[in-house]
Short mmCIF file of C-alpha atoms and ligand atoms in Angstrom, two decimals:
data_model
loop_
_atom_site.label_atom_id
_atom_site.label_comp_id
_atom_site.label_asym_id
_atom_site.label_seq_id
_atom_site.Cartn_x
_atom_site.Cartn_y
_atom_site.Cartn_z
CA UNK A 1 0.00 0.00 0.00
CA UNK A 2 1.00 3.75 -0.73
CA UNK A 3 2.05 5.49 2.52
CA UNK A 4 1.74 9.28 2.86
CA UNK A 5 4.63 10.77 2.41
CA UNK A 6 4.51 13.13 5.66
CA UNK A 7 4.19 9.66 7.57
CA UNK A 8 7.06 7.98 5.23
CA UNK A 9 9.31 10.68 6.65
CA UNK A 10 8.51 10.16 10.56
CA UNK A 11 11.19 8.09 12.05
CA UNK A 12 10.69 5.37 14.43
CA UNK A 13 11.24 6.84 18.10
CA UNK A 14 14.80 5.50 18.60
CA UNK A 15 14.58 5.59 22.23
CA UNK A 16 11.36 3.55 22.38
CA UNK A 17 12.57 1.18 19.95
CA UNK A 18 16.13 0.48 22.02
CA UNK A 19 13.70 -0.22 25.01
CA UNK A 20 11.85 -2.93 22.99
CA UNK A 21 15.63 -4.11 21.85
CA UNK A 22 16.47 -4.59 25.55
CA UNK A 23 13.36 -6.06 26.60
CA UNK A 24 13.90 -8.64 23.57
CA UNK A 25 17.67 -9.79 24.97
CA UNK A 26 15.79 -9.78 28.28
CA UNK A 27 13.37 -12.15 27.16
CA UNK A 28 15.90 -14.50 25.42
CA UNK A 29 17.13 -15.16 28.62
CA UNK A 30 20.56 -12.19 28.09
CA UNK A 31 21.43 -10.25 30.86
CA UNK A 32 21.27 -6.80 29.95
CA UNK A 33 21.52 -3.90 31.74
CA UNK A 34 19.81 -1.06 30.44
CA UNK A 35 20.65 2.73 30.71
CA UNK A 36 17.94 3.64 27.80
CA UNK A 37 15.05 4.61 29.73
CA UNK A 38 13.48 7.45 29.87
CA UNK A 39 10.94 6.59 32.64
CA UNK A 40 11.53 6.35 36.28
CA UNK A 41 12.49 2.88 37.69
CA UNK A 42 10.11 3.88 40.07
CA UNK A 43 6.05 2.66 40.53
CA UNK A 44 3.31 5.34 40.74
CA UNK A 45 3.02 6.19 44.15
CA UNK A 46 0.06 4.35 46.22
CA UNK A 47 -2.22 6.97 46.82
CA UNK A 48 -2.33 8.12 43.01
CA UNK A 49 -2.98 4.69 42.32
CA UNK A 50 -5.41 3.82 45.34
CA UNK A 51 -7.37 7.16 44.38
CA UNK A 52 -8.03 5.91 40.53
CA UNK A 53 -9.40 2.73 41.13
CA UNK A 54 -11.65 4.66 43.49
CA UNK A 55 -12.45 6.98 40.41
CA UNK A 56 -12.92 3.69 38.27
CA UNK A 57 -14.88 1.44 40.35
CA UNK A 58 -17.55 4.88 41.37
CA UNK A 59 -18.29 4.85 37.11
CA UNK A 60 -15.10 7.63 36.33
CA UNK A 61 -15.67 5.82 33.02
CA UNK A 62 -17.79 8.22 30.32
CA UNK A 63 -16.06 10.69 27.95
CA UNK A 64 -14.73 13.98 29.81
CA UNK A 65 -14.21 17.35 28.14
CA UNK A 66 -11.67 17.19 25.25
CA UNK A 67 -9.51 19.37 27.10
CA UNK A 68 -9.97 17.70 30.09
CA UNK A 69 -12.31 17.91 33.44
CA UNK A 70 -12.50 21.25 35.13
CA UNK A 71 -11.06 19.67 38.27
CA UNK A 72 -7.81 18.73 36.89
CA UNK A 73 -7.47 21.89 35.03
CA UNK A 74 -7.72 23.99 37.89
CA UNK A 75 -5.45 21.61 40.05
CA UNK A 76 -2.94 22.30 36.77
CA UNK A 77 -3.81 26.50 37.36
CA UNK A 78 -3.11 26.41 41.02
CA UNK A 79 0.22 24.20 40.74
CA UNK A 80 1.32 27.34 38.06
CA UNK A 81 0.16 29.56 40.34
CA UNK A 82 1.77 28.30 43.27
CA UNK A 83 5.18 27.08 41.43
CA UNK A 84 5.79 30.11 38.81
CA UNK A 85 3.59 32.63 40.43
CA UNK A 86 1.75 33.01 37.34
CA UNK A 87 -2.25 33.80 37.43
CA UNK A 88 -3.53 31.40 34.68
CA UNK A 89 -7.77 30.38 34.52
CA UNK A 90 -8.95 26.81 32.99
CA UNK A 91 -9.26 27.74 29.30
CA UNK A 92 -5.80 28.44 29.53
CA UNK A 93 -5.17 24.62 30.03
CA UNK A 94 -5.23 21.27 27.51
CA UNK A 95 -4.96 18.15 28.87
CA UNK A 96 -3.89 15.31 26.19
CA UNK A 97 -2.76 12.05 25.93
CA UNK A 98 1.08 13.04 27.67
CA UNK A 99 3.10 15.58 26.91
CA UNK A 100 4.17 14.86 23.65
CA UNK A 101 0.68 15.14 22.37
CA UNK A 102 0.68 17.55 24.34
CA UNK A 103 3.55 19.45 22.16
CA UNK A 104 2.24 18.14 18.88
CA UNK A 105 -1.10 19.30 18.92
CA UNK A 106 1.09 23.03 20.13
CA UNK A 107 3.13 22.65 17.08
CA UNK A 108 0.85 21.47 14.85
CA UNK A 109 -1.97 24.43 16.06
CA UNK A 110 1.10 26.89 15.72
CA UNK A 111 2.88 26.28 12.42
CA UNK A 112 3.25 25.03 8.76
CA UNK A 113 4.92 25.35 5.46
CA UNK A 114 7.38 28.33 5.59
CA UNK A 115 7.85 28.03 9.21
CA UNK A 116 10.89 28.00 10.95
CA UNK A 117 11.16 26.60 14.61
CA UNK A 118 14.62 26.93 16.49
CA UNK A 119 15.73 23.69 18.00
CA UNK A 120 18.47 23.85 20.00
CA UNK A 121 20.74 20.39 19.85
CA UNK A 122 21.09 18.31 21.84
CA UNK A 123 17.23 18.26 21.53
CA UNK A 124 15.09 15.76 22.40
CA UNK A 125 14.16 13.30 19.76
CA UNK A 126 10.79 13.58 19.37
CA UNK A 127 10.84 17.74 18.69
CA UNK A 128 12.20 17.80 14.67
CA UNK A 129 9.78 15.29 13.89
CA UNK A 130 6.77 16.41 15.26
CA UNK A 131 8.05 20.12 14.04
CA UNK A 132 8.51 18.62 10.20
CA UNK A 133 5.11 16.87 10.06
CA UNK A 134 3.65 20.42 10.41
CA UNK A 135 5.37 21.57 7.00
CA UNK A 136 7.55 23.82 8.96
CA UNK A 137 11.50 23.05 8.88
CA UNK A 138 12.77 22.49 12.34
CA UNK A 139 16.56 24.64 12.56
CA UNK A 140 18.61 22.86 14.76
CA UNK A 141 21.13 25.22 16.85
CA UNK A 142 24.03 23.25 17.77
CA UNK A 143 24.87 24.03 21.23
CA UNK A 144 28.17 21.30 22.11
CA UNK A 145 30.45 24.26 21.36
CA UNK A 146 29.19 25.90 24.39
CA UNK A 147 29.26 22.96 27.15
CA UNK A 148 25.53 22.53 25.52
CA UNK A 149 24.10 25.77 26.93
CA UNK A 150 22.38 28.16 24.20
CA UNK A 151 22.80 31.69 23.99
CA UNK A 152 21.52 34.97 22.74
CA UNK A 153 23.65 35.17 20.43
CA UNK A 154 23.11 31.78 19.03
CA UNK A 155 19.49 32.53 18.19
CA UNK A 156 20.42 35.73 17.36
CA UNK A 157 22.37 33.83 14.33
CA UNK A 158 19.50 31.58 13.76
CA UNK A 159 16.39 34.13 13.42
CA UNK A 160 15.15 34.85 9.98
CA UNK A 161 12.17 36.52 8.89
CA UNK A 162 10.63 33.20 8.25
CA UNK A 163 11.28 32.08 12.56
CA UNK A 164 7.99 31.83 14.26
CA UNK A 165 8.63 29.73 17.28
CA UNK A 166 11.55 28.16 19.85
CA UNK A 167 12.14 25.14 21.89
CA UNK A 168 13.39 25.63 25.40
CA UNK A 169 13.96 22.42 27.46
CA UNK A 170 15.31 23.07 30.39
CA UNK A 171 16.70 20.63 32.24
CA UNK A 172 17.53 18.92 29.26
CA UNK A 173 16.71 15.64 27.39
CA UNK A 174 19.33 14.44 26.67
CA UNK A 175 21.72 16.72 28.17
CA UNK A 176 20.22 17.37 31.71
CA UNK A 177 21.69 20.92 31.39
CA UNK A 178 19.46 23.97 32.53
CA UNK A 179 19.13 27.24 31.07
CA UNK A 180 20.95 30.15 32.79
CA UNK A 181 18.30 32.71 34.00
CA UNK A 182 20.13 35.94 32.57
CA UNK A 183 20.78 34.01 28.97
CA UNK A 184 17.12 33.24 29.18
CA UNK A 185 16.47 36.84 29.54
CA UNK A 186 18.51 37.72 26.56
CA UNK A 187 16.94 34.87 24.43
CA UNK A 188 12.95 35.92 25.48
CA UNK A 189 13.83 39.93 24.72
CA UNK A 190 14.95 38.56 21.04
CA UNK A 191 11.68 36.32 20.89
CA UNK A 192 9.35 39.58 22.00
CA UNK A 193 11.14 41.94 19.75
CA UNK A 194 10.71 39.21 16.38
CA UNK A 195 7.27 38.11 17.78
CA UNK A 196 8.49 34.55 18.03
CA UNK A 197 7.05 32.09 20.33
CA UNK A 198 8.28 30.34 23.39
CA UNK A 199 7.68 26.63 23.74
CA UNK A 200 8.92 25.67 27.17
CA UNK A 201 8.78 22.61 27.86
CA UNK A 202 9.36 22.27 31.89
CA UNK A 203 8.35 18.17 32.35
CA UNK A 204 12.10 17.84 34.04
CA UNK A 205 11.41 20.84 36.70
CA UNK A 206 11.06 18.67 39.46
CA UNK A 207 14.07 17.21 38.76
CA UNK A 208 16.74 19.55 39.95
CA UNK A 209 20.12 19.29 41.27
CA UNK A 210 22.54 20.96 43.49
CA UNK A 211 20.11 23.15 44.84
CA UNK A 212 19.30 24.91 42.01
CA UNK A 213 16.32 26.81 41.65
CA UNK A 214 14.52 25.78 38.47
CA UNK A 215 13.44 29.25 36.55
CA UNK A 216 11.22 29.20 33.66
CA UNK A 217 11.07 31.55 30.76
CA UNK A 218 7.42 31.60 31.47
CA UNK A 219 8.17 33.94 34.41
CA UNK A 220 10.46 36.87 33.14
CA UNK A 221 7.49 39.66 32.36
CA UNK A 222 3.79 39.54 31.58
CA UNK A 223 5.10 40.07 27.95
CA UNK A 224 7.29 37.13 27.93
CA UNK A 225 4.39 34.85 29.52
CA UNK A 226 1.97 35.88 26.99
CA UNK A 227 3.58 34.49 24.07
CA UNK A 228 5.00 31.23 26.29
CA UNK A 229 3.52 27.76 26.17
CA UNK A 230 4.56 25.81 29.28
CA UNK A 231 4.50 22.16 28.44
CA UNK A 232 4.58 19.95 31.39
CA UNK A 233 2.82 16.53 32.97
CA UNK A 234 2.76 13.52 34.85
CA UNK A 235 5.47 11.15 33.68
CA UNK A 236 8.37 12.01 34.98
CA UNK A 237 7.56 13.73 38.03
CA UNK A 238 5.34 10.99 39.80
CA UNK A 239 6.05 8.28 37.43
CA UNK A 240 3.04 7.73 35.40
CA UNK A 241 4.55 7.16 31.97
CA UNK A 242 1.81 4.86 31.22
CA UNK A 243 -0.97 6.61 31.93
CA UNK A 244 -0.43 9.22 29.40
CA UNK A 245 -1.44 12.71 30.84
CA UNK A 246 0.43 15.72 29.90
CA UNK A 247 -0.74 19.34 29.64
CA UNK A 248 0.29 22.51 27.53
CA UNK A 249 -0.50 26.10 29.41
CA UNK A 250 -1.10 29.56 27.49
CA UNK A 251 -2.74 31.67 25.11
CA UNK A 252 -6.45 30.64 25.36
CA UNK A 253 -7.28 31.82 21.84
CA UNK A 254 -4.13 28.98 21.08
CA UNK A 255 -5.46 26.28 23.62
CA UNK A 256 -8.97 26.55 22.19
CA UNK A 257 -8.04 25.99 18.67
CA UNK A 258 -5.85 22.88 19.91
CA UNK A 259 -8.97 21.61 21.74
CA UNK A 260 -10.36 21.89 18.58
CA UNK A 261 -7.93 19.44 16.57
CA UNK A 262 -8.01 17.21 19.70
CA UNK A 263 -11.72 17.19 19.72
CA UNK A 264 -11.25 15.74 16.30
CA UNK A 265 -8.60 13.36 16.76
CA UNK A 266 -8.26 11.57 20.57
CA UNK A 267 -10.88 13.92 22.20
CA UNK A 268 -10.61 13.65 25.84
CA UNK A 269 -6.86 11.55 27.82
CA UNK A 270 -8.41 9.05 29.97
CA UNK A 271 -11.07 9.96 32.12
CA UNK A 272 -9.85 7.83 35.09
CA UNK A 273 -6.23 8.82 34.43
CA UNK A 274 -6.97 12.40 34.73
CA UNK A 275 -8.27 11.52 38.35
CA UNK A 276 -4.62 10.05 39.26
CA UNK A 277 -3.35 12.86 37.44
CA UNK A 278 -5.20 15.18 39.87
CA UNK A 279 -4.53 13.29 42.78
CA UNK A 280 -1.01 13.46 41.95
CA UNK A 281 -0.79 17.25 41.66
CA UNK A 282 -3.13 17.86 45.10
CA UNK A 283 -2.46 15.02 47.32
CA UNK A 284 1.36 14.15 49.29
CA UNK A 285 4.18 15.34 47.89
CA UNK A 286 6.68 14.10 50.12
CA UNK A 287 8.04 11.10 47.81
CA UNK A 288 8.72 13.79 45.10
CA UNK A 289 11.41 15.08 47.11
CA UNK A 290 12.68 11.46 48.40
CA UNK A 291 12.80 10.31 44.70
CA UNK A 292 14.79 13.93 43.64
CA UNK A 293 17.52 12.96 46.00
CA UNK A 294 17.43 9.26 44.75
CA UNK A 295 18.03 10.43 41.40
CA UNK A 296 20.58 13.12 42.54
CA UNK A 297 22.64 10.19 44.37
CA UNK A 298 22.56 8.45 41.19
CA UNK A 299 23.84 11.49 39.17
CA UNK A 300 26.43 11.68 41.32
CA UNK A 301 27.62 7.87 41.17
CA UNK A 302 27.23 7.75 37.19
CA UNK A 303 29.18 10.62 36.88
CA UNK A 304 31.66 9.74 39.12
CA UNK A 305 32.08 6.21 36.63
CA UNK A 306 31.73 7.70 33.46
CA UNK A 307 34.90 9.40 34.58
CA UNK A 308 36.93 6.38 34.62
CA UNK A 309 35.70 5.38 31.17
CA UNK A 310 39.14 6.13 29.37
CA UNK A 311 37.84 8.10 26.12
CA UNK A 312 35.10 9.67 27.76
CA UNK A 313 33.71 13.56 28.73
CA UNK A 314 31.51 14.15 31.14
CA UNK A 315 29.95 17.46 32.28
CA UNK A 316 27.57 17.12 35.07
CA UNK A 317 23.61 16.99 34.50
CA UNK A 318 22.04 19.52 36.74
CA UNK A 319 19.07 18.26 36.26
CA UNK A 320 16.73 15.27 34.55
CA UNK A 321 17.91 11.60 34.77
CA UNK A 322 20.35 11.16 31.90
CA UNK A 323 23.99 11.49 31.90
CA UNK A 324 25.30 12.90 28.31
CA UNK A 325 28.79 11.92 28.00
CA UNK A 326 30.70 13.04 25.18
CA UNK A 327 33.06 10.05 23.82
CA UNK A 328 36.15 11.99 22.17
CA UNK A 329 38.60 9.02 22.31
CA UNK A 330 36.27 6.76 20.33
CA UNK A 331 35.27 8.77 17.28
CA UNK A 332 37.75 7.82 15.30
CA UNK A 333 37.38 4.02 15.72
CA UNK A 334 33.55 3.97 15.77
CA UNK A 335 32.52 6.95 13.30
CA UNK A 336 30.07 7.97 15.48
CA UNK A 337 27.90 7.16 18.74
CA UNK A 338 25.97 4.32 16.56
CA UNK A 339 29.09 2.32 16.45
CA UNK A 340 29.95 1.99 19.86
CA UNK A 341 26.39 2.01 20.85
CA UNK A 342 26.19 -1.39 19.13
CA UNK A 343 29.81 -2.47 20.30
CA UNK A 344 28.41 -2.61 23.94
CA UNK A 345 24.96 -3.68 23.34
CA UNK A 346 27.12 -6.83 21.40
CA UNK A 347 30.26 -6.82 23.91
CA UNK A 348 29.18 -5.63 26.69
CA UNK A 349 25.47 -6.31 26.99
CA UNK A 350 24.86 -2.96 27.88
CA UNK A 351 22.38 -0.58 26.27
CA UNK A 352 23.09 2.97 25.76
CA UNK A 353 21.05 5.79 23.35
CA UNK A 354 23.51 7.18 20.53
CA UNK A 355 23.58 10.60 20.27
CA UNK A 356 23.05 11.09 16.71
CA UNK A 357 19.30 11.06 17.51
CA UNK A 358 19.83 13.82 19.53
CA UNK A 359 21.52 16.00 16.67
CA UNK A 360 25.22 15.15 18.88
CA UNK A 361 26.37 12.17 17.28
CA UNK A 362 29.69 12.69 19.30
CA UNK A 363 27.76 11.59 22.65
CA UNK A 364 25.85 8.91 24.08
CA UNK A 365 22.67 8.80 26.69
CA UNK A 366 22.67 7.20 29.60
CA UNK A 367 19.94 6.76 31.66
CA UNK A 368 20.28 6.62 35.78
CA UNK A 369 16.93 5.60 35.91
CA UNK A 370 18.03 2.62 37.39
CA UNK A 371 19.79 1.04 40.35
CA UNK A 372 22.92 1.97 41.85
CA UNK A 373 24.08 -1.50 41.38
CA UNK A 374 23.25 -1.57 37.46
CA UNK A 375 24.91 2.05 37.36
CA UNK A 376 28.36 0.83 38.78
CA UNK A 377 27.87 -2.81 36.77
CA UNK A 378 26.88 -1.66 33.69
CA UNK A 379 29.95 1.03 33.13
CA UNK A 380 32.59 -1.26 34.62
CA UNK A 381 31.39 -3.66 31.87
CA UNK A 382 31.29 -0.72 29.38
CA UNK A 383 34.92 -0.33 30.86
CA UNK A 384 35.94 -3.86 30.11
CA UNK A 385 34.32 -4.19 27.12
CA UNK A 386 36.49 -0.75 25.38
CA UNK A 387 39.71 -1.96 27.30
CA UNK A 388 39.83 -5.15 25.14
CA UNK A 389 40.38 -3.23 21.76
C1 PLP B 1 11.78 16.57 27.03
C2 PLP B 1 10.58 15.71 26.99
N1 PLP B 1 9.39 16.27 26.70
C3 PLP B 1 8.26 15.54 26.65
C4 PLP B 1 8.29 14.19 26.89
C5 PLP B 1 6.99 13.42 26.78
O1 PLP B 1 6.53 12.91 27.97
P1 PLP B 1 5.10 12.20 28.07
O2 PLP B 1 4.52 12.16 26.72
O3 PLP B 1 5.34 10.87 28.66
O4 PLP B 1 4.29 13.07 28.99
C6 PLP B 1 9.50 13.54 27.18
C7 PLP B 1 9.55 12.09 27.39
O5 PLP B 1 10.55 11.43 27.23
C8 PLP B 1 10.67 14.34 27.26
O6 PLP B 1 11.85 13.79 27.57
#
């Protein structure tokens, strides 16, 4: 049969497709260990879960609003509120089916042919693709040159008269770097002055090392917050990757006209998921915190490996749960991440993410969503594995 050719241009999402590869060797009785992940190791905490089969067995069942039930929207509004200290009402709220609906019903509501969208690199995966499908071209700003931090003067270089939008992700996947607040400033003066808007996608914000303080774009100036579009959800932060509920805040003239193409495609995300979703947002937040420092244990030990990995760069995530390393001393044998990627998934039984589907094919993901024991395993094989050529 003929396929379309904006679908014969999508490629396969790598990252899901090297967690299906892992679960295969898994299931053929190989002991892999896994850094591709991009969920929490973690379950969805109890009282999420005790609350939605609640909302399920009382007949939480029928079709909800597209854009969601009132209830979870304003649970979203007064987490913004209370988080960003921005004032934002329900019809300035979607709910879809996770955040990356999320983003593609923003991008596909937002542009098409003859667009330009500035993607900084590393990016993650899923933000050309979704940006192409639109018709508009997706212009990737290569950021390794500058410890994979944009700046002004970056996009500055990369505006045309053609740029209509930007992709902020900070923290970062894949890089788990955050955005410096005064750069941010410089970047969202350039984007008000060439009316270009902000996509910010925030789902890593809970995620935070060091004590930093997460800052969003959103927050700079009533001007800046009018043309951002705060992406966020409930994967990462409490570990509901399954249930598929993610949200996009702003513009309501912008979020109505996405309800629209929802309401025409998915309609509403789950109705009973929503409930978890708003249990989640107003019930305990203690294990939030106790999972943060999990993860910021585990960034610590990874790094701490990765730096005896002879060929290997590391700079510190800040935030997120994936480790970025650069691999300088194995370019040259390899070609590129893809290589050495399948070197260790063959040598070493150990799965990593190449970075050439993150526009930085000089680097490879790691996930630390996974146990310490797997973390200090997994790279001494990795080490063992490299030492033998
Ligand atoms: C940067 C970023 N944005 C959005 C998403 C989508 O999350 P979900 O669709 O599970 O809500 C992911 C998931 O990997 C991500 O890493």
């Amino acid at each position: 049969m003929k396929i379309s050719k904006v679908v014969s241009n999508i490629p396969a999402s790598p990252t899901l497709a090297i967690t299906a590869k892992v679960n295969e060797l898994k299931a053929a009785g190989k002991n892999v260990i896994g850094f591709g992940a991009g969920e929490p190791d973690f379950d969805t905490p109890d009282h999420i879960k005790n609350a939605t089969i609640e909302a399920l067995q009382k007949g939480d069942t029928k079709y909800t609003p597209v854009s969601g039930t009132l209830q979870l929207k304003q649970a979203i509004c007064d987490d913004v509120s209370a988080d960003y200290g921005l004032k934002v009402a329900p019809d300035n709220v979607i709910v879809s089916c996770g955040a990356k609906h999320s983003l593609y019903n923003l991008f596909y509501t937002l542009f098409e042919g003859g667009d330009e969208v500035i993607c900084p690199a590393p990016y993650w995966v899923s933000y050309p693709p979704m940006i192409e499908m639109t018709g508009a071209k997706a212009v990737i700003v290569d950021t390794r040159k500058n410890k994979m931090h944009l700046t002004a003067d970056m996009v500055k270089e990369a505006i045309t008269p053609k740029t209509r939008g930007i992709v902020i992700n900070s923290p970062s996947n894949p890089s788990g770097m955050m955005y410096d607040r005064k750069e941010l400033e410089k970047i969202a003066a350039l984007c008000v002055e060439n009316d270009i808007v902000i996509i910010s996608d925030d789902i890593y914000r809970k995620l935070v090392f060091d004590d930093i303080q997460f800052f969003s774009v959103a927050t700079i100036s009533p001007e800046v917050a009018k043309r951002t579009f705060i992406i966020d959800g409930s994967s990462k932060t409490y570990a509901m990757t399954g249930w598929r509920i993610g949200y996009c805040i702003g513009d309501s003239s912008v979020i109505k006209a996405m309800t629209r193409l929802q309401s025409q495609s998915t309609s509403n995300p789950t109705s009973f998921a929503q409930k978890g979703a708003y249990v989640s947002l107003t019930g305990d937040q203690t294990i939030v915190e106790e999972r943060r420092k999990i993860f910021e244990k585990r960034r610590d030990l990874i790094v701490s490996k990765l730096k005896e990995v002879p060929g290997f760069e590391i700079i510190p995530p800040q935030g997120s749960f994936y480790s970025f390393p650069s691999i300088p001393g194995h370019m040259e044998r390899f070609g590129g991440s893809g290589g050495l990627t399948n070197y260790l998934l063959e040598n070493a039984l150990v799965a990593v993410v190449p970075g050439e589907e993150f526009g930085a094919p000089d680097h490879i993901r790691l996930s630390f969503a996974t146990s310490e024991q797997n973390i200090i395993n997994g790279i001494d094989r990795i080490k063992e594995a490299l030492a033998k050529l």
